[in-house]
PDB file of C-alpha atoms in Angstrom:
ATOM      1  CA  UNK A  33     136.726  67.084 155.128  1.00  0.00           C
ATOM      2  CA  UNK A  34     137.848  70.653 154.459  1.00  0.00           C
ATOM      3  CA  UNK A  35     140.877  69.346 152.622  1.00  0.00           C
ATOM      4  CA  UNK A  36     138.727  67.062 150.465  1.00  0.00           C
ATOM      5  CA  UNK A  37     136.322  69.917 149.703  1.00  0.00           C
ATOM      6  CA  UNK A  38     139.193  72.209 148.728  1.00  0.00           C
ATOM      7  CA  UNK A  39     140.675  69.520 146.506  1.00  0.00           C
ATOM      8  CA  UNK A  40     137.275  68.877 144.916  1.00  0.00           C
ATOM      9  CA  UNK A  41     136.977  72.508 143.791  1.00  0.00           C
ATOM     10  CA  UNK A  42     138.537  72.297 140.360  1.00  0.00           C
ATOM     11  CA  UNK A  43     138.538  75.577 138.383  1.00  0.00           C
ATOM     12  CA  UNK A  44     135.361  74.567 136.562  1.00  0.00           C
ATOM     13  CA  UNK A  45     133.576  73.620 139.782  1.00  0.00           C
ATOM     14  CA  UNK A  46     134.776  76.823 141.454  1.00  0.00           C
ATOM     15  CA  UNK A  47     133.342  78.837 138.573  1.00  0.00           C
ATOM     16  CA  UNK A  48     130.064  76.935 138.985  1.00  0.00           C
ATOM     17  CA  UNK A  49     130.048  77.672 142.719  1.00  0.00           C
ATOM     18  CA  UNK A  50     130.603  81.380 142.055  1.00  0.00           C
ATOM     19  CA  UNK A  51     127.775  81.340 139.516  1.00  0.00           C
ATOM     20  CA  UNK A  52     125.439  79.692 142.034  1.00  0.00           C
ATOM     21  CA  UNK A  53     126.433  82.324 144.586  1.00  0.00           C
ATOM     22  CA  UNK A  54     125.622  85.035 142.056  1.00  0.00           C
ATOM     23  CA  UNK A  55     122.199  83.477 141.436  1.00  0.00           C
ATOM     24  CA  UNK A  56     121.512  83.524 145.182  1.00  0.00           C
ATOM     25  CA  UNK A  57     122.430  87.219 145.267  1.00  0.00           C
ATOM     26  CA  UNK A  58     119.993  87.778 142.406  1.00  0.00           C
ATOM     27  CA  UNK A  59     117.326  85.899 144.360  1.00  0.00           C
ATOM     28  CA  UNK A  60     117.700  88.244 147.327  1.00  0.00           C
ATOM     29  CA  UNK A  61     118.316  91.514 145.511  1.00  0.00           C
ATOM     30  CA  UNK A  62     116.501  91.298 142.157  1.00  0.00           C
ATOM     31  CA  UNK A  63     114.745  94.698 142.512  1.00  0.00           C
ATOM     32  CA  UNK A  64     118.090  96.377 143.190  1.00  0.00           C
ATOM     33  CA  UNK A  65     119.912  94.677 140.308  1.00  0.00           C
ATOM     34  CA  UNK A  66     117.329  94.922 137.541  1.00  0.00           C
ATOM     35  CA  UNK A  67     117.935  98.010 135.365  1.00  0.00           C
ATOM     36  CA  UNK A  68     114.238  98.364 134.453  1.00  0.00           C
ATOM     37  CA  UNK A  69     110.757  97.165 135.289  1.00  0.00           C
ATOM     38  CA  UNK A  70     110.506  93.646 133.778  1.00  0.00           C
ATOM     39  CA  UNK A  71     106.856  94.261 132.868  1.00  0.00           C
ATOM     40  CA  UNK A  72     107.310  97.725 131.361  1.00  0.00           C
ATOM     41  CA  UNK A  73     106.591  97.700 127.613  1.00  0.00           C
ATOM     42  CA  UNK A  74     108.240  99.952 125.034  1.00  0.00           C
ATOM     43  CA  UNK A  75     106.836  98.927 121.662  1.00  0.00           C
ATOM     44  CA  UNK A  76     108.915 101.549 119.864  1.00  0.00           C
ATOM     45  CA  UNK A  77     112.065  99.630 120.902  1.00  0.00           C
ATOM     46  CA  UNK A  78     110.722  96.103 120.449  1.00  0.00           C
ATOM     47  CA  UNK A  79     113.239  93.411 119.455  1.00  0.00           C
ATOM     48  CA  UNK A  80     116.168  95.774 119.961  1.00  0.00           C
ATOM     49  CA  UNK A  81     119.519  94.003 119.861  1.00  0.00           C
ATOM     50  CA  UNK A  82     121.917  93.803 122.805  1.00  0.00           C
ATOM     51  CA  UNK A  83     123.736  97.014 123.635  1.00  0.00           C
ATOM     52  CA  UNK A  84     123.041 100.575 124.607  1.00  0.00           C
ATOM     53  CA  UNK A  85     120.313 101.085 127.181  1.00  0.00           C
ATOM     54  CA  UNK A  86     119.341  97.405 126.952  1.00  0.00           C
ATOM     55  CA  UNK A  87     122.398  95.268 127.638  1.00  0.00           C
ATOM     56  CA  UNK A  88     120.745  92.044 126.468  1.00  0.00           C
ATOM     57  CA  UNK A  89     118.210  93.661 124.138  1.00  0.00           C
ATOM     58  CA  UNK A  90     114.425  93.728 124.321  1.00  0.00           C
ATOM     59  CA  UNK A  91     111.698  91.211 123.547  1.00  0.00           C
ATOM     60  CA  UNK A  92     108.717  91.397 121.202  1.00  0.00           C
ATOM     61  CA  UNK A  93     106.940  93.854 123.527  1.00  0.00           C
ATOM     62  CA  UNK A  94     109.966  96.032 124.143  1.00  0.00           C
ATOM     63  CA  UNK A  95     110.567  94.689 127.645  1.00  0.00           C
ATOM     64  CA  UNK A  96     114.151  94.705 128.890  1.00  0.00           C
ATOM     65  CA  UNK A  97     115.484  91.137 128.624  1.00  0.00           C
ATOM     66  CA  UNK A  98     118.138  91.553 131.336  1.00  0.00           C
ATOM     67  CA  UNK A  99     115.494  92.672 133.833  1.00  0.00           C
ATOM     68  CA  UNK A 100     113.283  89.751 132.882  1.00  0.00           C
ATOM     69  CA  UNK A 101     116.220  87.362 133.214  1.00  0.00           C
ATOM     70  CA  UNK A 102     116.947  88.696 136.717  1.00  0.00           C
ATOM     71  CA  UNK A 103     113.339  88.455 137.881  1.00  0.00           C
ATOM     72  CA  UNK A 104     112.988  85.117 136.085  1.00  0.00           C
ATOM     73  CA  UNK A 105     115.991  83.800 138.030  1.00  0.00           C
ATOM     74  CA  UNK A 106     114.239  84.820 141.215  1.00  0.00           C
ATOM     75  CA  UNK A 107     111.129  82.870 140.225  1.00  0.00           C
ATOM     76  CA  UNK A 108     113.118  79.820 139.102  1.00  0.00           C
ATOM     77  CA  UNK A 109     115.164  79.663 142.291  1.00  0.00           C
ATOM     78  CA  UNK A 110     112.215  80.257 144.605  1.00  0.00           C
ATOM     79  CA  UNK A 111     110.321  77.380 143.028  1.00  0.00           C
ATOM     80  CA  UNK A 112     113.376  75.095 142.857  1.00  0.00           C
ATOM     81  CA  UNK A 113     114.461  75.797 146.437  1.00  0.00           C
ATOM     82  CA  UNK A 114     110.924  75.496 147.767  1.00  0.00           C
ATOM     83  CA  UNK A 115     110.345  72.188 145.988  1.00  0.00           C
ATOM     84  CA  UNK A 116     113.712  70.880 147.167  1.00  0.00           C
ATOM     85  CA  UNK A 117     113.001  71.756 150.806  1.00  0.00           C
ATOM     86  CA  UNK A 118     109.597  70.068 150.646  1.00  0.00           C
ATOM     87  CA  UNK A 119     110.997  66.948 149.002  1.00  0.00           C
ATOM     88  CA  UNK A 120     113.990  66.765 151.359  1.00  0.00           C
ATOM     89  CA  UNK A 121     111.870  67.047 154.515  1.00  0.00           C
ATOM     90  CA  UNK A 122     109.168  64.653 153.324  1.00  0.00           C
ATOM     91  CA  UNK A 123     111.509  62.121 151.718  1.00  0.00           C
ATOM     92  CA  UNK A 124     114.034  62.080 154.550  1.00  0.00           C
ATOM     93  CA  UNK A 125     111.271  61.566 157.110  1.00  0.00           C
ATOM     94  CA  UNK A 126     109.846  58.635 155.140  1.00  0.00           C
ATOM     95  CA  UNK A 127     113.291  57.072 154.736  1.00  0.00           C
ATOM     96  CA  UNK A 128     114.193  57.521 158.394  1.00  0.00           C
ATOM     97  CA  UNK A 129     110.986  55.944 159.649  1.00  0.00           C
ATOM     98  CA  UNK A 130     110.993  53.082 157.164  1.00  0.00           C
ATOM     99  CA  UNK A 131     114.664  52.250 157.641  1.00  0.00           C
ATOM    100  CA  UNK A 132     114.697  52.471 161.419  1.00  0.00           C
ATOM    101  CA  UNK A 133     111.456  50.741 162.373  1.00  0.00           C
ATOM    102  CA  UNK A 134     111.111  48.248 159.506  1.00  0.00           C
ATOM    103  CA  UNK A 135     108.098  45.954 159.439  1.00  0.00           C
ATOM    104  CA  UNK A 136     104.726  47.522 158.775  1.00  0.00           C
ATOM    105  CA  UNK A 137     106.205  51.050 158.928  1.00  0.00           C
ATOM    106  CA  UNK A 138     108.631  50.143 156.137  1.00  0.00           C
ATOM    107  CA  UNK A 139     105.800  48.662 154.080  1.00  0.00           C
ATOM    108  CA  UNK A 140     103.694  51.828 154.451  1.00  0.00           C
ATOM    109  CA  UNK A 141     106.466  54.361 153.870  1.00  0.00           C
ATOM    110  CA  UNK A 142     108.682  52.676 151.295  1.00  0.00           C
ATOM    111  CA  UNK A 143     106.480  50.127 149.569  1.00  0.00           C
ATOM    112  CA  UNK A 144     103.174  51.997 149.496  1.00  0.00           C
ATOM    113  CA  UNK A 145     103.954  55.730 149.503  1.00  0.00           C
ATOM    114  CA  UNK A 146     107.339  55.812 147.767  1.00  0.00           C
ATOM    115  CA  UNK A 147     106.756  53.021 145.260  1.00  0.00           C
ATOM    116  CA  UNK A 148     103.339  54.405 144.304  1.00  0.00           C
ATOM    117  CA  UNK A 149     104.847  57.836 143.641  1.00  0.00           C
ATOM    118  CA  UNK A 150     107.622  56.277 141.580  1.00  0.00           C
ATOM    119  CA  UNK A 151     105.032  54.424 139.497  1.00  0.00           C
ATOM    120  CA  UNK A 152     103.717  57.710 138.085  1.00  0.00           C
ATOM    121  CA  UNK A 153     105.642  59.303 135.198  1.00  0.00           C
ATOM    122  CA  UNK A 154     107.001  62.584 136.655  1.00  0.00           C
ATOM    123  CA  UNK A 155     105.563  64.904 134.039  1.00  0.00           C
ATOM    124  CA  UNK A 156     102.123  63.264 134.345  1.00  0.00           C
ATOM    125  CA  UNK A 157     102.068  63.823 138.112  1.00  0.00           C
ATOM    126  CA  UNK A 158     102.947  67.505 137.762  1.00  0.00           C
ATOM    127  CA  UNK A 159     100.495  68.022 134.899  1.00  0.00           C
ATOM    128  CA  UNK A 160      97.756  66.428 137.023  1.00  0.00           C
ATOM    129  CA  UNK A 161      98.489  68.812 139.889  1.00  0.00           C
ATOM    130  CA  UNK A 162      98.534  71.829 137.562  1.00  0.00           C
ATOM    131  CA  UNK A 163      95.261  70.725 135.972  1.00  0.00           C
ATOM    132  CA  UNK A 164      93.530  70.267 139.330  1.00  0.00           C
ATOM    133  CA  UNK A 165      94.939  73.302 141.125  1.00  0.00           C
ATOM    134  CA  UNK A 166      95.807  75.603 138.241  1.00  0.00           C
ATOM    135  CA  UNK A 167      99.267  76.883 137.319  1.00  0.00           C
ATOM    136  CA  UNK A 168     101.114  78.918 139.925  1.00  0.00           C
ATOM    137  CA  UNK A 169     104.134  79.026 142.189  1.00  0.00           C
ATOM    138  CA  UNK A 170     102.489  77.216 145.110  1.00  0.00           C
ATOM    139  CA  UNK A 171     101.180  74.427 142.905  1.00  0.00           C
ATOM    140  CA  UNK A 172     104.587  73.866 141.327  1.00  0.00           C
ATOM    141  CA  UNK A 173     106.399  73.809 144.665  1.00  0.00           C
ATOM    142  CA  UNK A 174     103.955  71.314 146.177  1.00  0.00           C
ATOM    143  CA  UNK A 175     103.809  69.066 143.096  1.00  0.00           C
ATOM    144  CA  UNK A 176     107.564  68.948 142.538  1.00  0.00           C
ATOM    145  CA  UNK A 177     108.179  68.557 146.266  1.00  0.00           C
ATOM    146  CA  UNK A 178     106.079  65.398 146.283  1.00  0.00           C
ATOM    147  CA  UNK A 179     107.596  64.274 142.983  1.00  0.00           C
ATOM    148  CA  UNK A 180     111.208  64.461 144.197  1.00  0.00           C
ATOM    149  CA  UNK A 181     110.563  63.113 147.705  1.00  0.00           C
ATOM    150  CA  UNK A 182     111.053  59.404 146.765  1.00  0.00           C
ATOM    151  CA  UNK A 183     114.680  60.085 145.779  1.00  0.00           C
ATOM    152  CA  UNK A 184     115.466  61.483 149.231  1.00  0.00           C
ATOM    153  CA  UNK A 185     113.451  58.683 150.839  1.00  0.00           C
ATOM    154  CA  UNK A 186     115.482  55.969 149.123  1.00  0.00           C
ATOM    155  CA  UNK A 187     118.780  57.647 149.984  1.00  0.00           C
ATOM    156  CA  UNK A 188     117.799  58.094 153.628  1.00  0.00           C
ATOM    157  CA  UNK A 189     116.380  54.569 153.839  1.00  0.00           C
ATOM    158  CA  UNK A 190     119.558  52.969 152.513  1.00  0.00           C
ATOM    159  CA  UNK A 191     121.760  55.032 154.801  1.00  0.00           C
ATOM    160  CA  UNK A 192     119.653  54.261 157.886  1.00  0.00           C
ATOM    161  CA  UNK A 193     119.791  50.538 157.148  1.00  0.00           C
ATOM    162  CA  UNK A 194     123.595  50.733 157.027  1.00  0.00           C
ATOM    163  CA  UNK A 195     124.102  52.706 160.262  1.00  0.00           C
ATOM    164  CA  UNK A 196     121.273  51.775 162.645  1.00  0.00           C
ATOM    165  CA  UNK A 197     123.168  48.746 164.004  1.00  0.00           C
ATOM    166  CA  UNK A 198     126.458  50.591 164.483  1.00  0.00           C
ATOM    167  CA  UNK A 199     127.947  51.149 167.914  1.00  0.00           C
ATOM    168  CA  UNK A 200     127.063  54.825 168.325  1.00  0.00           C
ATOM    169  CA  UNK A 201     123.362  54.133 167.682  1.00  0.00           C
ATOM    170  CA  UNK A 202     123.319  51.148 170.029  1.00  0.00           C
ATOM    171  CA  UNK A 203     125.111  53.261 172.644  1.00  0.00           C
ATOM    172  CA  UNK A 204     122.396  55.921 172.414  1.00  0.00           C
ATOM    173  CA  UNK A 205     119.799  53.183 172.873  1.00  0.00           C
ATOM    174  CA  UNK A 206     121.651  51.718 175.839  1.00  0.00           C
ATOM    175  CA  UNK A 207     121.805  55.132 177.533  1.00  0.00           C
ATOM    176  CA  UNK A 208     118.043  55.477 177.188  1.00  0.00           C
ATOM    177  CA  UNK A 209     117.890  58.129 174.482  1.00  0.00           C
ATOM    178  CA  UNK A 210     114.316  58.504 173.223  1.00  0.00           C
ATOM    179  CA  UNK A 211     113.475  57.426 169.694  1.00  0.00           C
ATOM    180  CA  UNK A 212     113.241  61.026 168.487  1.00  0.00           C
ATOM    181  CA  UNK A 213     116.766  61.743 169.715  1.00  0.00           C
ATOM    182  CA  UNK A 214     118.128  58.591 168.098  1.00  0.00           C
ATOM    183  CA  UNK A 215     116.508  59.407 164.760  1.00  0.00           C
ATOM    184  CA  UNK A 216     117.152  63.139 164.501  1.00  0.00           C
ATOM    185  CA  UNK A 217     120.065  63.667 166.874  1.00  0.00           C
ATOM    186  CA  UNK A 218     122.169  60.562 166.232  1.00  0.00           C
ATOM    187  CA  UNK A 219     121.292  58.925 162.910  1.00  0.00           C
ATOM    188  CA  UNK A 220     120.325  61.923 160.775  1.00  0.00           C
ATOM    189  CA  UNK A 221     123.593  63.880 161.229  1.00  0.00           C
ATOM    190  CA  UNK A 222     125.524  60.768 160.208  1.00  0.00           C
ATOM    191  CA  UNK A 223     123.591  60.219 156.976  1.00  0.00           C
ATOM    192  CA  UNK A 224     123.387  63.866 155.913  1.00  0.00           C
ATOM    193  CA  UNK A 225     126.254  63.905 153.385  1.00  0.00           C
ATOM    194  CA  UNK A 226     124.472  62.110 150.500  1.00  0.00           C
ATOM    195  CA  UNK A 227     121.305  64.072 151.248  1.00  0.00           C
ATOM    196  CA  UNK A 228     123.211  67.366 150.924  1.00  0.00           C
ATOM    197  CA  UNK A 229     124.609  66.244 147.579  1.00  0.00           C
ATOM    198  CA  UNK A 230     121.111  65.341 146.402  1.00  0.00           C
ATOM    199  CA  UNK A 231     119.873  68.842 147.290  1.00  0.00           C
ATOM    200  CA  UNK A 232     121.976  70.510 144.594  1.00  0.00           C
ATOM    201  CA  UNK A 233     121.014  67.895 142.008  1.00  0.00           C
ATOM    202  CA  UNK A 234     117.324  68.258 142.870  1.00  0.00           C
ATOM    203  CA  UNK A 235     117.518  72.035 142.470  1.00  0.00           C
ATOM    204  CA  UNK A 236     118.923  71.562 138.970  1.00  0.00           C
ATOM    205  CA  UNK A 237     116.187  69.076 138.081  1.00  0.00           C
ATOM    206  CA  UNK A 238     113.496  71.384 139.473  1.00  0.00           C
ATOM    207  CA  UNK A 239     114.746  74.299 137.372  1.00  0.00           C
ATOM    208  CA  UNK A 240     114.686  72.130 134.264  1.00  0.00           C
ATOM    209  CA  UNK A 241     111.168  70.858 134.999  1.00  0.00           C
ATOM    210  CA  UNK A 242     109.791  74.308 135.795  1.00  0.00           C
ATOM    211  CA  UNK A 243     111.314  75.732 132.620  1.00  0.00           C
ATOM    212  CA  UNK A 244     109.748  72.944 130.611  1.00  0.00           C
ATOM    213  CA  UNK A 245     106.327  73.503 132.160  1.00  0.00           C
ATOM    214  CA  UNK A 246     106.550  77.251 131.595  1.00  0.00           C
ATOM    215  CA  UNK A 247     107.556  76.578 128.003  1.00  0.00           C
ATOM    216  CA  UNK A 248     104.316  74.599 127.636  1.00  0.00           C
ATOM    217  CA  UNK A 249     102.315  77.355 129.326  1.00  0.00           C
ATOM    218  CA  UNK A 250     101.711  75.301 132.488  1.00  0.00           C
ATOM    219  CA  UNK A 251     104.198  76.944 134.808  1.00  0.00           C
ATOM    220  CA  UNK A 252     104.322  80.439 136.247  1.00  0.00           C
ATOM    221  CA  UNK A 253     101.306  82.536 135.289  1.00  0.00           C
ATOM    222  CA  UNK A 254     102.147  85.372 132.834  1.00  0.00           C
ATOM    223  CA  UNK A 255     103.138  88.162 132.852  1.00  0.00           C
ATOM    224  CA  UNK A 256     105.471  87.020 135.646  1.00  0.00           C
ATOM    225  CA  UNK A 257     108.878  86.465 134.002  1.00  0.00           C
ATOM    226  CA  UNK A 258     109.988  82.865 133.631  1.00  0.00           C
ATOM    227  CA  UNK A 259     112.896  81.548 131.611  1.00  0.00           C
ATOM    228  CA  UNK A 260     110.798  78.788 130.089  1.00  0.00           C
ATOM    229  CA  UNK A 261     108.074  81.155 128.907  1.00  0.00           C
ATOM    230  CA  UNK A 262     110.730  83.525 127.558  1.00  0.00           C
ATOM    231  CA  UNK A 263     112.163  80.681 125.481  1.00  0.00           C
ATOM    232  CA  UNK A 264     108.681  79.793 124.232  1.00  0.00           C
ATOM    233  CA  UNK A 265     107.961  83.372 123.212  1.00  0.00           C
ATOM    234  CA  UNK A 266     111.381  83.840 121.641  1.00  0.00           C
ATOM    235  CA  UNK A 267     111.279  80.794 119.370  1.00  0.00           C
ATOM    236  CA  UNK A 268     109.130  82.736 116.898  1.00  0.00           C
ATOM    237  CA  UNK A 269     111.995  85.167 116.378  1.00  0.00           C
ATOM    238  CA  UNK A 270     114.867  82.708 116.183  1.00  0.00           C
ATOM    239  CA  UNK A 271     115.691  83.480 112.551  1.00  0.00           C
ATOM    240  CA  UNK A 272     115.360  87.268 112.761  1.00  0.00           C
ATOM    241  CA  UNK A 273     116.181  88.122 116.406  1.00  0.00           C
ATOM    242  CA  UNK A 274     117.835  85.068 117.958  1.00  0.00           C
ATOM    243  CA  UNK A 275     118.833  86.856 121.189  1.00  0.00           C
ATOM    244  CA  UNK A 276     115.207  86.765 122.371  1.00  0.00           C
ATOM    245  CA  UNK A 277     115.432  82.965 122.609  1.00  0.00           C
ATOM    246  CA  UNK A 278     119.144  82.334 123.069  1.00  0.00           C
ATOM    247  CA  UNK A 279     119.639  84.551 126.134  1.00  0.00           C
ATOM    248  CA  UNK A 280     117.065  82.863 128.418  1.00  0.00           C
ATOM    249  CA  UNK A 281     117.963  79.465 126.955  1.00  0.00           C
ATOM    250  CA  UNK A 282     121.612  80.029 127.815  1.00  0.00           C
ATOM    251  CA  UNK A 283     120.734  80.917 131.411  1.00  0.00           C
ATOM    252  CA  UNK A 284     118.663  77.749 131.776  1.00  0.00           C
ATOM    253  CA  UNK A 285     121.577  75.623 130.550  1.00  0.00           C
ATOM    254  CA  UNK A 286     124.211  77.459 132.609  1.00  0.00           C
ATOM    255  CA  UNK A 287     122.197  77.311 135.816  1.00  0.00           C
ATOM    256  CA  UNK A 288     121.426  73.607 135.526  1.00  0.00           C
ATOM    257  CA  UNK A 289     125.061  72.869 134.661  1.00  0.00           C
ATOM    258  CA  UNK A 290     126.315  74.978 137.582  1.00  0.00           C
ATOM    259  CA  UNK A 291     124.162  73.213 140.163  1.00  0.00           C
ATOM    260  CA  UNK A 292     125.190  69.859 138.706  1.00  0.00           C
ATOM    261  CA  UNK A 293     128.878  70.735 139.026  1.00  0.00           C
ATOM    262  CA  UNK A 294     128.365  71.942 142.587  1.00  0.00           C
ATOM    263  CA  UNK A 295     126.710  68.594 143.318  1.00  0.00           C
ATOM    264  CA  UNK A 296     129.743  66.785 141.893  1.00  0.00           C
ATOM    265  CA  UNK A 297     132.032  68.885 144.078  1.00  0.00           C
ATOM    266  CA  UNK A 298     129.967  68.118 147.175  1.00  0.00           C
ATOM    267  CA  UNK A 299     129.968  64.418 146.344  1.00  0.00           C
ATOM    268  CA  UNK A 300     133.749  64.441 145.994  1.00  0.00           C
ATOM    269  CA  UNK A 301     134.291  66.442 149.160  1.00  0.00           C
ATOM    270  CA  UNK A 302     131.769  64.774 151.447  1.00  0.00           C
ATOM    271  CA  UNK A 303     132.160  61.164 150.301  1.00  0.00           C
ATOM    272  CA  UNK A 304     135.686  59.852 150.894  1.00  0.00           C
ATOM    273  CA  UNK A 305     134.899  56.807 148.726  1.00  0.00           C
ATOM    274  CA  UNK A 306     133.972  58.932 145.714  1.00  0.00           C
ATOM    275  CA  UNK A 307     136.166  58.517 142.672  1.00  0.00           C
ATOM    276  CA  UNK A 308     134.841  61.621 140.968  1.00  0.00           C
ATOM    277  CA  UNK A 309     137.369  63.773 142.807  1.00  0.00           C
ATOM    278  CA  UNK A 310     140.032  64.317 140.195  1.00  0.00           C
TER     279      UNK A 310
END
């Protein structure tokens, strides 16, 4: 596996992995890395171009864009990681139960819960949650966690169906291992590879969705920095001061692309049948 993972890390994927690592450092150490208070206004230096005391310039209120990018990355990653953890736990549990027990349990988990969630357009489900609970970090994490859970459920369900009759599972049953041990100690470790790949792809999707909601004013509550809201505010200055829009927009694109490339690398390294490893 290590050899496949090393071979899967092409220069582009390695650069993406380093970028993701940098974003995780930003998540943990944003106050130490930000050169200024992201909420501090300096109207006298509003819309200043990149350079000097403000490496990436300032916005329409004179706030340092680099500091807002750093704190915005923290917000984006907290929401994306939180939503991914919720969806992974909930979806994997549904898939495990439905795939292993079958029958009425499969009907309830996969046909009722999962299929009903898939019947709702994703943006409508999130907008409904935001409307009922109000915009905020907790609302976004819960709504997106439920929204992305069916993907993990289907992956786990398909994998459980393919392995539950294999010898190592039947051996655990023959030796009297309790159901909990068979599910979480025997089956789950053997179906984890595609779930790990899906984690990185879900993070990228969550960042894109949160940025879109913040762009519409339905995401993180201002004045908390968010890349989507920064793009929305900067579009008014595209012709005169394009850096106000282009800088946060570039970080949205780069971050989503980086997590997608890391997902491709994981797929190539963890799945020996993958043909994406070139």
